[in-house]
Amino acid sequence: MTAATLAMQSAPRVVLQYRDVRKLYGDFVALSGVSMEVERGQVVCLIGPSGSGKSTLLRCTNALESLDGGELLFDGIPLPKDAASIRKVRQRMGMVFQNFELFPHKTAIQNIMMGPKTVLGLSEQESRARAEALLVKVGLSDKPENYPANLSGGQQQRVAIARALAMEPEVMLFDEPTSALDPETIGEVLNVMKALADDGMTMVVVTHEMTFARRVADHVVVFESGRILEQGPPTQIFDAPQQARTRDFLGHLGWDA
Amino acid sequence: MNLDWSIIPASAGALARGALITIALTVLTMTIAVPCGIGVAMLRESKFRPVAFLATCFVELFRNLPIILVVYWAFYVMPVVFGIAFSPFITGLVALSLNNTAYNSETFRSGIKSIRKGQTEAALALGMSEGQAFRQIVLPQAWRRVLPVLATTWVTLFKDTSLVSVIAVGDLAHTAMQIRSQSFRVIEMLTAMAAIYWLLGYPQAKIADWIHKKFGVTE
């Protein structure tokens, strides 16, 4: 048995645990007591209307936002408060943004090499080798020297996924990864995400793509007004929602439950 | 009118030296005022309030004083009040640097602020420190955005260096004025001075225009 599989077995089954998480922006309650878990290897999709708190929860997960109450455990340990420890945690979580946020002054491959080089301190060759392998993985091995401005939205988002993967994270966080894309390029990004899920990557995905959530998620969480309306396997959420509000929300999206 | 242009070839050597000093003043002032401008811009954004306040005071003071006053002040007041006296050249350099640092800090501050917050967040999400995110992600992008403004500042500065001639820095303006008062060839020297400033300034302005075109806002 390899060290890696031993580590997998000894590691806790639950990777992320949210306990009564609260977040305020001034008077606005963004999250009011959210509790949920993400298990290793699971794909968890967060769905719900805009402004319901899904993205906020995701941003709390890698400490881009601080909590105003409750607890968030990563591998059984509460998220640290000091900057150095927060950086260590972030290195183990990849994040993909709605607007890609590729670095426009860097080429595709330089974007991907950024993390390994500056954060992990890998050499130029090691970083490049890692980046090239990831470009193949996201189907962009022919565009290493393109600047983001010369890539389509779908291509940019695939580079952004590769950039996050270059840190070899344990968890990937996706914040509406296809919301800013033209309809015809959404598919290529979702396919990369599906392949990642099939590889066993633990993923938390904020999305409006119900077909993706239905097909790929192991667990779906429905948000409304800063709290969880309902959560369960996709078959329950999409075929037999327990809450009338879940049915309403899905109905607005044209989904017939 | 009795014009004698022979004074110009006769003073060519002195004028060339003056022009070199003018160029040196411009280059050195920018070499000092760009990094200092970035530094002051960062201090103004400091979370530590007194630091931000002092940086703001510095900018508002030197941005709103005429350069010639700062030059006089550095020359006459600084030695008396602080007991520091520099050569005229260094004094002029200090005065120009103070003024340009204040301007550049505002330029960089707006450039830095124009970079989306998401860029910093993407860098932080990779595990970078705030410092790494600033130096590697925000600042290089801000640079490109402010380059056109810096080019304009440069062209203005080149002409403004003539203000230090009042404290006898041997720059082009001072040299030309000296020759004028010794030779009484007023029209000839003023014309020569204008021609030299223009010939040196015009290419710089053209380069600035090119930078505007190449690096101007594309988003």
Short mmCIF file of C-alpha atoms in Angstrom, two decimals:
data_model
loop_
_atom_site.label_atom_id
_atom_site.label_comp_id
_atom_site.label_asym_id
_atom_site.label_seq_id
_atom_site.Cartn_x
_atom_site.Cartn_y
_atom_site.Cartn_z
CA MET A 1 0.00 0.00 0.00
CA THR A 2 1.45 3.36 -0.98
CA ALA A 3 1.92 6.24 1.38
CA ALA A 4 -0.69 8.19 -0.53
CA THR A 5 -3.43 5.63 -0.11
CA LEU A 6 -2.52 5.22 3.55
CA ALA A 7 -2.83 8.95 3.96
CA MET A 8 -6.20 8.86 2.21
CA GLN A 9 -7.45 6.21 4.59
CA SER A 10 -6.20 7.86 7.73
CA ALA A 11 -7.50 11.28 6.66
CA PRO A 12 -10.95 12.16 7.95
CA ARG A 13 -13.83 11.28 5.66
CA VAL A 14 -15.31 14.75 6.08
CA VAL A 15 -13.06 17.41 4.52
CA LEU A 16 -15.15 20.51 5.10
CA GLN A 17 -17.53 20.99 7.94
CA TYR A 18 -19.65 24.12 8.30
CA ARG A 19 -21.22 24.56 11.73
CA ASP A 20 -23.81 27.28 12.14
CA VAL A 21 -21.82 29.65 9.88
CA ARG A 22 -22.90 33.30 10.03
CA LYS A 23 -21.81 36.24 7.93
CA LEU A 24 -22.96 39.87 7.99
CA TYR A 25 -22.29 42.76 5.65
CA GLY A 26 -23.29 45.69 7.81
CA ASP A 27 -26.98 45.10 8.50
CA PHE A 28 -27.36 42.58 5.71
CA VAL A 29 -27.37 38.97 6.88
CA ALA A 30 -25.54 37.06 4.14
CA LEU A 31 -25.44 33.75 6.01
CA SER A 32 -27.56 33.01 9.05
CA GLY A 33 -26.58 29.68 10.51
CA VAL A 34 -25.49 27.37 7.73
CA SER A 35 -24.48 23.82 8.61
CA MET A 36 -23.32 21.26 6.07
CA GLU A 37 -20.51 18.85 5.29
CA VAL A 38 -18.39 17.97 2.31
CA GLU A 39 -16.87 14.49 2.18
CA ARG A 40 -13.61 13.58 0.51
CA GLY A 41 -14.13 12.90 -3.20
CA GLN A 42 -17.63 14.36 -3.19
CA VAL A 43 -19.02 16.90 -5.63
CA VAL A 44 -21.32 19.25 -3.74
CA CYS A 45 -23.35 21.76 -5.74
CA LEU A 46 -24.73 24.88 -4.09
CA ILE A 47 -27.79 26.20 -5.88
CA GLY A 48 -30.40 28.87 -5.19
CA PRO A 49 -31.38 32.37 -6.25
CA SER A 50 -28.80 35.16 -6.61
CA GLY A 51 -27.90 36.76 -3.30
CA SER A 52 -28.90 33.70 -1.30
CA GLY A 53 -25.44 33.26 0.22
CA LYS A 54 -23.90 30.45 -1.89
CA SER A 55 -20.92 32.48 -3.09
CA THR A 56 -20.41 33.99 0.34
CA LEU A 57 -20.17 30.50 1.84
CA LEU A 58 -17.65 29.51 -0.82
CA ARG A 59 -15.57 32.63 -0.16
CA CYS A 60 -15.62 31.92 3.57
CA THR A 61 -14.26 28.45 2.84
CA ASN A 62 -10.82 29.73 1.78
CA ALA A 63 -10.98 32.74 4.10
CA LEU A 64 -11.47 35.39 1.40
CA GLU A 65 -14.29 36.40 3.75
CA SER A 66 -14.13 36.06 7.52
CA LEU A 67 -16.88 34.45 9.58
CA ASP A 68 -19.05 36.46 11.96
CA GLY A 69 -20.18 33.36 13.82
CA GLY A 70 -20.08 29.59 13.84
CA GLU A 71 -17.21 27.39 12.77
CA LEU A 72 -15.65 26.13 9.59
CA LEU A 73 -13.45 23.04 9.87
CA PHE A 74 -11.02 21.94 7.19
CA ASP A 75 -9.76 18.41 7.79
CA GLY A 76 -11.19 18.61 11.30
CA ILE A 77 -9.29 21.79 12.17
CA PRO A 78 -10.98 25.21 12.46
CA LEU A 79 -9.82 27.73 9.83
CA PRO A 80 -6.85 29.61 11.29
CA LYS A 81 -6.85 33.36 11.91
CA ASP A 82 -3.23 34.34 11.27
CA ALA A 83 -2.11 35.25 7.76
CA ALA A 84 0.65 32.62 7.44
CA SER A 85 -1.63 29.71 8.40
CA ILE A 86 -4.42 31.01 6.16
CA ARG A 87 -1.96 30.94 3.24
CA LYS A 88 -1.16 27.28 4.02
CA VAL A 89 -4.86 26.43 3.96
CA ARG A 90 -5.42 28.31 0.69
CA GLN A 91 -2.59 26.37 -0.94
CA ARG A 92 -4.63 23.21 -0.36
CA MET A 93 -7.82 24.66 -1.91
CA GLY A 94 -8.11 25.73 -5.51
CA MET A 95 -10.56 28.44 -6.47
CA VAL A 96 -12.18 29.25 -9.80
CA PHE A 97 -13.92 32.60 -10.19
CA GLN A 98 -16.94 33.69 -12.20
CA ASN A 99 -14.84 36.27 -14.10
CA PHE A 100 -11.85 33.91 -14.48
CA GLU A 101 -9.50 36.52 -13.00
CA LEU A 102 -6.58 35.29 -15.08
CA PHE A 103 -3.57 37.56 -14.77
CA PRO A 104 -3.77 39.59 -18.01
CA HIS A 105 -0.07 40.45 -18.08
CA LYS A 106 0.91 36.76 -18.10
CA THR A 107 0.50 34.14 -20.83
CA ALA A 108 -1.67 31.07 -20.29
CA ILE A 109 1.27 28.92 -19.21
CA GLN A 110 2.72 31.69 -17.02
CA ASN A 111 -0.64 31.98 -15.29
CA ILE A 112 -0.54 28.27 -14.48
CA MET A 113 3.10 28.39 -13.38
CA MET A 114 2.46 31.32 -11.03
CA GLY A 115 1.37 29.25 -8.03
CA PRO A 116 4.05 26.53 -8.26
CA LYS A 117 6.79 29.11 -8.78
CA THR A 118 5.94 31.86 -6.34
CA VAL A 119 4.06 29.94 -3.67
CA LEU A 120 5.55 26.43 -3.75
CA GLY A 121 8.98 27.64 -4.82
CA LEU A 122 9.34 25.07 -7.61
CA SER A 123 11.97 25.62 -10.29
CA GLU A 124 11.14 27.07 -13.71
CA GLN A 125 11.39 23.60 -15.34
CA GLU A 126 9.30 21.81 -12.72
CA SER A 127 6.63 24.52 -12.88
CA ARG A 128 6.62 24.44 -16.67
CA ALA A 129 6.34 20.65 -16.79
CA ARG A 130 3.43 20.78 -14.37
CA ALA A 131 1.74 23.56 -16.37
CA GLU A 132 2.18 21.77 -19.69
CA ALA A 133 0.59 18.60 -18.32
CA LEU A 134 -2.35 20.64 -17.05
CA LEU A 135 -2.79 22.42 -20.38
CA VAL A 136 -3.14 18.99 -21.97
CA LYS A 137 -5.63 18.02 -19.30
CA VAL A 138 -7.87 21.03 -19.99
CA GLY A 139 -7.45 20.63 -23.76
CA LEU A 140 -5.36 23.75 -24.42
CA SER A 141 -1.93 22.31 -25.15
CA ASP A 142 -1.84 24.38 -28.36
CA LYS A 143 -2.24 27.75 -26.59
CA PRO A 144 0.49 28.03 -23.94
CA GLU A 145 1.79 31.39 -25.16
CA ASN A 146 -1.60 33.08 -25.63
CA TYR A 147 -2.40 36.00 -23.41
CA PRO A 148 -5.83 35.85 -21.74
CA ALA A 149 -7.07 38.64 -24.04
CA ASN A 150 -6.48 36.28 -26.98
CA LEU A 151 -8.49 33.40 -25.52
CA SER A 152 -12.25 32.86 -25.58
CA GLY A 153 -14.16 32.93 -22.30
CA GLY A 154 -14.35 29.14 -22.18
CA GLN A 155 -10.62 28.83 -22.85
CA GLN A 156 -9.83 31.43 -20.18
CA GLN A 157 -11.87 29.56 -17.63
CA ARG A 158 -10.13 26.28 -18.51
CA VAL A 159 -6.75 28.00 -17.99
CA ALA A 160 -8.08 29.29 -14.66
CA ILE A 161 -9.00 25.74 -13.65
CA ALA A 162 -5.51 24.56 -14.65
CA ARG A 163 -3.99 27.43 -12.65
CA ALA A 164 -5.86 26.29 -9.55
CA LEU A 165 -4.97 22.63 -10.16
CA ALA A 166 -1.27 23.49 -10.46
CA MET A 167 -1.17 23.82 -6.67
CA GLU A 168 -2.36 20.17 -6.45
CA PRO A 169 -5.19 21.14 -4.12
CA GLU A 170 -7.27 18.73 -2.07
CA VAL A 171 -10.45 20.68 -2.67
CA MET A 172 -11.62 22.77 -5.63
CA LEU A 173 -14.02 25.65 -5.11
CA PHE A 174 -15.97 26.87 -8.13
CA ASP A 175 -17.82 30.20 -7.90
CA GLU A 176 -20.35 30.23 -10.75
CA PRO A 177 -17.68 29.13 -13.22
CA THR A 178 -19.93 29.29 -16.28
CA SER A 179 -22.10 32.33 -15.49
CA ALA A 180 -19.94 34.77 -17.48
CA LEU A 181 -19.61 32.49 -20.51
CA ASP A 182 -21.27 32.49 -23.91
CA PRO A 183 -23.68 29.57 -24.13
CA GLU A 184 -21.57 27.79 -26.75
CA THR A 185 -18.49 27.65 -24.51
CA ILE A 186 -20.22 26.54 -21.31
CA GLY A 187 -20.04 22.89 -22.36
CA GLU A 188 -16.25 22.75 -22.69
CA VAL A 189 -15.81 24.09 -19.14
CA LEU A 190 -18.41 21.74 -17.67
CA ASN A 191 -16.72 18.81 -19.43
CA VAL A 192 -13.39 19.66 -17.78
CA MET A 193 -15.16 19.87 -14.43
CA LYS A 194 -16.90 16.55 -15.02
CA ALA A 195 -13.56 14.89 -15.84
CA LEU A 196 -12.12 16.35 -12.65
CA ALA A 197 -15.02 14.93 -10.64
CA ASP A 198 -14.51 11.54 -12.29
CA ASP A 199 -10.86 11.66 -11.14
CA GLY A 200 -12.12 11.86 -7.59
CA MET A 201 -11.50 15.53 -6.89
CA THR A 202 -13.44 16.99 -3.99
CA MET A 203 -15.45 19.87 -5.42
CA VAL A 204 -17.76 22.56 -4.07
CA VAL A 205 -19.56 24.20 -6.98
CA VAL A 206 -21.81 27.26 -6.87
CA THR A 207 -23.81 26.96 -10.06
CA HIS A 208 -26.93 27.76 -12.00
CA GLU A 209 -26.32 24.81 -14.33
CA MET A 210 -29.01 22.44 -13.08
CA THR A 211 -28.24 19.76 -15.65
CA PHE A 212 -24.63 19.66 -14.43
CA ALA A 213 -25.71 19.55 -10.78
CA ARG A 214 -28.18 16.79 -11.53
CA ARG A 215 -25.67 14.71 -13.50
CA VAL A 216 -22.42 15.25 -11.57
CA ALA A 217 -23.23 16.22 -7.96
CA ASP A 218 -23.24 13.72 -5.13
CA HIS A 219 -24.96 16.19 -2.88
CA VAL A 220 -26.98 19.30 -3.64
CA VAL A 221 -27.60 22.15 -1.22
CA VAL A 222 -30.37 24.67 -1.92
CA PHE A 223 -29.85 28.16 -0.46
CA GLU A 224 -32.37 30.89 0.14
CA SER A 225 -31.90 34.18 2.01
CA GLY A 226 -28.69 33.14 3.71
CA ARG A 227 -29.87 29.76 4.92
CA ILE A 228 -30.12 26.24 3.65
CA LEU A 229 -33.60 25.49 2.35
CA GLU A 230 -32.98 21.86 1.66
CA GLN A 231 -30.11 19.47 0.98
CA GLY A 232 -29.78 15.92 -0.25
CA PRO A 233 -28.81 13.75 -3.21
CA PRO A 234 -29.66 15.21 -6.64
CA THR A 235 -32.43 12.69 -7.17
CA GLN A 236 -34.23 14.06 -4.13
CA ILE A 237 -33.64 17.73 -4.92
CA PHE A 238 -34.53 17.54 -8.58
CA ASP A 239 -37.13 14.76 -8.67
CA ALA A 240 -38.79 14.94 -5.28
CA PRO A 241 -37.99 18.21 -3.50
CA GLN A 242 -39.31 18.31 0.04
CA GLN A 243 -39.78 22.07 0.09
CA ALA A 244 -42.31 23.97 -1.97
CA ARG A 245 -39.76 26.80 -2.30
CA THR A 246 -37.24 24.44 -3.88
CA ARG A 247 -39.92 23.48 -6.41
CA ASP A 248 -40.62 27.18 -7.05
CA PHE A 249 -36.95 27.95 -7.58
CA LEU A 250 -36.44 25.04 -9.95
CA GLY A 251 -39.70 25.89 -11.71
CA HIS A 252 -38.41 29.45 -12.39
CA LEU A 253 -35.40 27.91 -14.09
CA GLY A 254 -37.71 25.83 -16.26
CA TRP A 255 -36.98 22.61 -14.43
CA ASP A 256 -40.00 20.39 -13.98
CA ALA A 257 -39.75 18.54 -10.72
CA MET B 1 18.26 95.56 -35.41
CA ASN B 2 21.74 94.33 -35.01
CA LEU B 3 21.89 90.56 -34.60
CA ASP B 4 25.06 88.62 -34.10
CA TRP B 5 24.44 84.86 -34.22
CA SER B 6 28.10 84.02 -33.85
CA ILE B 7 27.55 84.02 -30.10
CA ILE B 8 25.78 80.67 -30.43
CA PRO B 9 28.57 78.57 -31.97
CA ALA B 10 30.93 80.40 -29.63
CA SER B 11 28.88 79.20 -26.62
CA ALA B 12 28.13 75.74 -28.02
CA GLY B 13 30.22 73.96 -25.44
CA ALA B 14 28.59 75.71 -22.48
CA LEU B 15 25.10 75.21 -23.91
CA ALA B 16 25.78 71.50 -24.46
CA ARG B 17 26.93 71.16 -20.86
CA GLY B 18 23.79 72.97 -19.72
CA ALA B 19 21.62 70.67 -21.83
CA LEU B 20 23.33 67.62 -20.32
CA ILE B 21 22.64 68.92 -16.81
CA THR B 22 18.99 69.50 -17.75
CA ILE B 23 18.73 65.93 -19.05
CA ALA B 24 20.53 64.56 -15.99
CA LEU B 25 18.15 66.46 -13.69
CA THR B 26 15.14 65.03 -15.52
CA VAL B 27 16.43 61.45 -15.48
CA LEU B 28 17.57 61.56 -11.84
CA THR B 29 14.36 63.22 -10.65
CA MET B 30 12.25 60.49 -12.29
CA THR B 31 14.59 57.77 -11.00
CA ILE B 32 13.93 59.06 -7.49
CA ALA B 33 10.31 60.15 -7.86
CA VAL B 34 8.94 56.93 -9.39
CA PRO B 35 9.91 54.49 -6.59
CA CYS B 36 9.21 57.17 -3.97
CA GLY B 37 5.84 57.83 -5.61
CA ILE B 38 4.95 54.13 -5.38
CA GLY B 39 6.09 54.15 -1.75
CA VAL B 40 3.98 57.19 -0.84
CA ALA B 41 0.98 55.71 -2.70
CA MET B 42 1.29 52.56 -0.57
CA LEU B 43 1.65 54.60 2.62
CA ARG B 44 -1.53 56.51 1.73
CA GLU B 45 -3.37 53.20 1.52
CA SER B 46 -1.90 52.03 4.83
CA LYS B 47 -4.36 50.57 7.33
CA PHE B 48 -2.41 52.42 10.02
CA ARG B 49 -4.25 55.78 10.02
CA PRO B 50 -1.47 58.17 11.18
CA VAL B 51 0.82 56.87 8.42
CA ALA B 52 -1.86 57.34 5.76
CA PHE B 53 -2.55 60.83 7.13
CA LEU B 54 1.09 61.91 7.00
CA ALA B 55 1.43 60.59 3.46
CA THR B 56 -1.69 62.53 2.45
CA CYS B 57 -0.27 65.70 4.03
CA PHE B 58 2.96 65.24 2.06
CA VAL B 59 1.12 64.83 -1.23
CA GLU B 60 -1.25 67.73 -0.69
CA LEU B 61 1.57 70.02 0.41
CA PHE B 62 3.95 69.45 -2.49
CA ARG B 63 1.28 69.04 -5.13
CA ASN B 64 -0.13 72.45 -4.37
CA LEU B 65 3.03 74.53 -4.01
CA PRO B 66 4.61 76.15 -7.06
CA ILE B 67 7.84 74.30 -7.88
CA ILE B 68 9.79 77.54 -7.95
CA LEU B 69 8.76 78.18 -4.35
CA VAL B 70 9.94 74.71 -3.31
CA VAL B 71 13.22 75.38 -5.09
CA TYR B 72 13.73 78.67 -3.23
CA TRP B 73 12.65 77.08 0.01
CA ALA B 74 15.09 74.20 -0.35
CA PHE B 75 17.88 76.64 -1.19
CA TYR B 76 17.36 79.36 1.41
CA VAL B 77 15.23 77.90 4.21
CA MET B 78 16.45 74.31 4.51
CA PRO B 79 20.05 75.27 5.43
CA VAL B 80 18.82 77.72 8.08
CA VAL B 81 16.05 75.62 9.63
CA PHE B 82 17.50 72.11 9.31
CA GLY B 83 21.16 72.95 9.00
CA ILE B 84 21.48 70.94 5.77
CA ALA B 85 23.02 72.62 2.75
CA PHE B 86 23.53 70.84 -0.55
CA SER B 87 25.10 71.96 -3.77
CA PRO B 88 22.70 73.87 -6.06
CA PHE B 89 22.36 70.77 -8.26
CA ILE B 90 21.36 68.47 -5.39
CA THR B 91 19.09 71.17 -3.95
CA GLY B 92 17.32 71.48 -7.30
CA LEU B 93 17.08 67.70 -7.52
CA VAL B 94 15.51 67.51 -4.05
CA ALA B 95 12.94 70.19 -4.89
CA LEU B 96 11.96 68.60 -8.21
CA SER B 97 11.85 65.14 -6.62
CA LEU B 98 9.54 66.29 -3.83
CA ASN B 99 7.11 67.78 -6.34
CA ASN B 100 7.23 64.81 -8.71
CA THR B 101 6.98 62.24 -5.93
CA ALA B 102 3.72 63.87 -4.88
CA TYR B 103 2.40 63.77 -8.46
CA ASN B 104 3.60 60.24 -9.17
CA SER B 105 2.09 58.92 -5.95
CA GLU B 106 -1.33 60.12 -7.09
CA THR B 107 -0.75 58.61 -10.51
CA PHE B 108 0.20 55.24 -9.04
CA ARG B 109 -2.57 55.33 -6.48
CA SER B 110 -5.22 55.70 -9.16
CA GLY B 111 -3.47 53.04 -11.25
CA ILE B 112 -3.40 50.58 -8.37
CA LYS B 113 -7.02 51.31 -7.49
CA SER B 114 -8.07 50.66 -11.08
CA ILE B 115 -7.01 47.00 -10.86
CA ARG B 116 -10.01 44.81 -10.01
CA LYS B 117 -10.18 43.39 -6.48
CA GLY B 118 -10.69 39.97 -8.06
CA GLN B 119 -7.08 40.02 -9.28
CA THR B 120 -5.79 40.26 -5.73
CA GLU B 121 -8.27 37.62 -4.61
CA ALA B 122 -7.13 35.24 -7.34
CA ALA B 123 -3.54 35.70 -6.19
CA LEU B 124 -4.47 35.22 -2.52
CA ALA B 125 -6.52 32.12 -3.39
CA LEU B 126 -3.34 30.58 -4.83
CA GLY B 127 -1.74 31.05 -1.43
CA MET B 128 0.26 34.18 -2.18
CA SER B 129 0.88 36.73 0.57
CA GLU B 130 -0.58 40.23 0.30
CA GLY B 131 2.90 41.49 -0.59
CA GLN B 132 3.40 38.92 -3.36
CA ALA B 133 -0.05 39.65 -4.75
CA PHE B 134 0.76 43.37 -4.83
CA ARG B 135 4.22 43.08 -6.34
CA GLN B 136 3.56 40.31 -8.84
CA ILE B 137 -0.04 40.85 -9.85
CA VAL B 138 -1.31 44.36 -9.04
CA LEU B 139 1.76 46.54 -9.56
CA PRO B 140 2.79 45.22 -13.01
CA GLN B 141 -0.74 45.82 -14.28
CA ALA B 142 -0.92 49.25 -12.64
CA TRP B 143 2.39 50.12 -14.33
CA ARG B 144 0.99 49.60 -17.79
CA ARG B 145 -2.04 51.70 -16.95
CA VAL B 146 -0.05 54.64 -15.58
CA LEU B 147 2.71 54.63 -18.19
CA PRO B 148 0.94 57.20 -20.41
CA VAL B 149 0.49 59.54 -17.44
CA LEU B 150 4.12 59.08 -16.40
CA ALA B 151 5.20 59.92 -19.95
CA THR B 152 3.26 63.18 -19.79
CA THR B 153 4.76 63.94 -16.38
CA TRP B 154 8.20 63.32 -17.85
CA VAL B 155 7.70 65.79 -20.68
CA THR B 156 6.40 68.43 -18.24
CA LEU B 157 9.29 67.78 -15.88
CA PHE B 158 11.85 68.23 -18.66
CA LYS B 159 10.63 71.78 -19.17
CA ASP B 160 10.08 72.47 -15.47
CA THR B 161 13.72 71.74 -14.69
CA SER B 162 14.35 75.26 -16.03
CA LEU B 163 12.88 76.54 -12.75
CA VAL B 164 15.97 75.43 -10.84
CA SER B 165 18.01 77.95 -12.84
CA VAL B 166 17.00 80.53 -10.20
CA ILE B 167 19.42 78.93 -7.72
CA ALA B 168 22.31 78.80 -10.21
CA VAL B 169 22.20 75.12 -11.09
CA GLY B 170 24.20 75.03 -14.32
CA ASP B 171 21.27 73.72 -16.38
CA LEU B 172 20.41 74.82 -19.90
CA ALA B 173 18.20 77.76 -18.85
CA HIS B 174 20.71 79.05 -16.34
CA THR B 175 23.63 78.71 -18.73
CA ALA B 176 21.79 80.50 -21.52
CA MET B 177 20.75 83.31 -19.18
CA GLN B 178 24.33 83.70 -17.97
CA ILE B 179 25.66 84.01 -21.50
CA ARG B 180 22.89 86.45 -22.32
CA SER B 181 23.73 88.76 -19.42
CA GLN B 182 27.44 88.68 -20.20
CA SER B 183 27.15 89.15 -23.98
CA PHE B 184 23.93 91.24 -24.10
CA ARG B 185 22.86 89.05 -27.07
CA VAL B 186 19.35 88.70 -25.67
CA ILE B 187 17.36 87.77 -28.76
CA GLU B 188 20.00 85.37 -30.04
CA MET B 189 20.34 83.50 -26.75
CA LEU B 190 16.60 83.31 -26.03
CA THR B 191 16.05 82.00 -29.54
CA ALA B 192 18.83 79.43 -29.18
CA MET B 193 17.46 78.36 -25.81
CA ALA B 194 13.97 77.94 -27.21
CA ALA B 195 15.32 75.95 -30.16
CA ILE B 196 17.34 73.60 -27.94
CA TYR B 197 14.48 73.00 -25.49
CA TRP B 198 12.11 72.39 -28.38
CA LEU B 199 14.46 70.07 -30.28
CA LEU B 200 15.07 68.01 -27.15
CA GLY B 201 11.47 68.14 -25.94
CA TYR B 202 9.72 67.34 -29.22
CA PRO B 203 11.01 63.74 -29.58
CA GLN B 204 10.13 63.11 -25.94
CA ALA B 205 6.60 64.36 -26.54
CA LYS B 206 6.36 62.11 -29.62
CA ILE B 207 7.51 59.11 -27.57
CA ALA B 208 4.91 60.02 -24.95
CA ASP B 209 2.24 60.11 -27.68
CA TRP B 210 3.37 56.68 -28.88
CA ILE B 211 3.17 55.33 -25.31
CA HIS B 212 -0.34 56.78 -25.01
CA LYS B 213 -1.37 54.91 -28.13
CA LYS B 214 0.31 51.66 -27.21
CA PHE B 215 -0.57 51.46 -23.53
CA GLY B 216 -3.69 53.61 -23.34
CA VAL B 217 -6.74 52.01 -21.75
CA THR B 218 -7.89 49.07 -23.83
CA GLU B 219 -10.57 47.61 -21.56
#
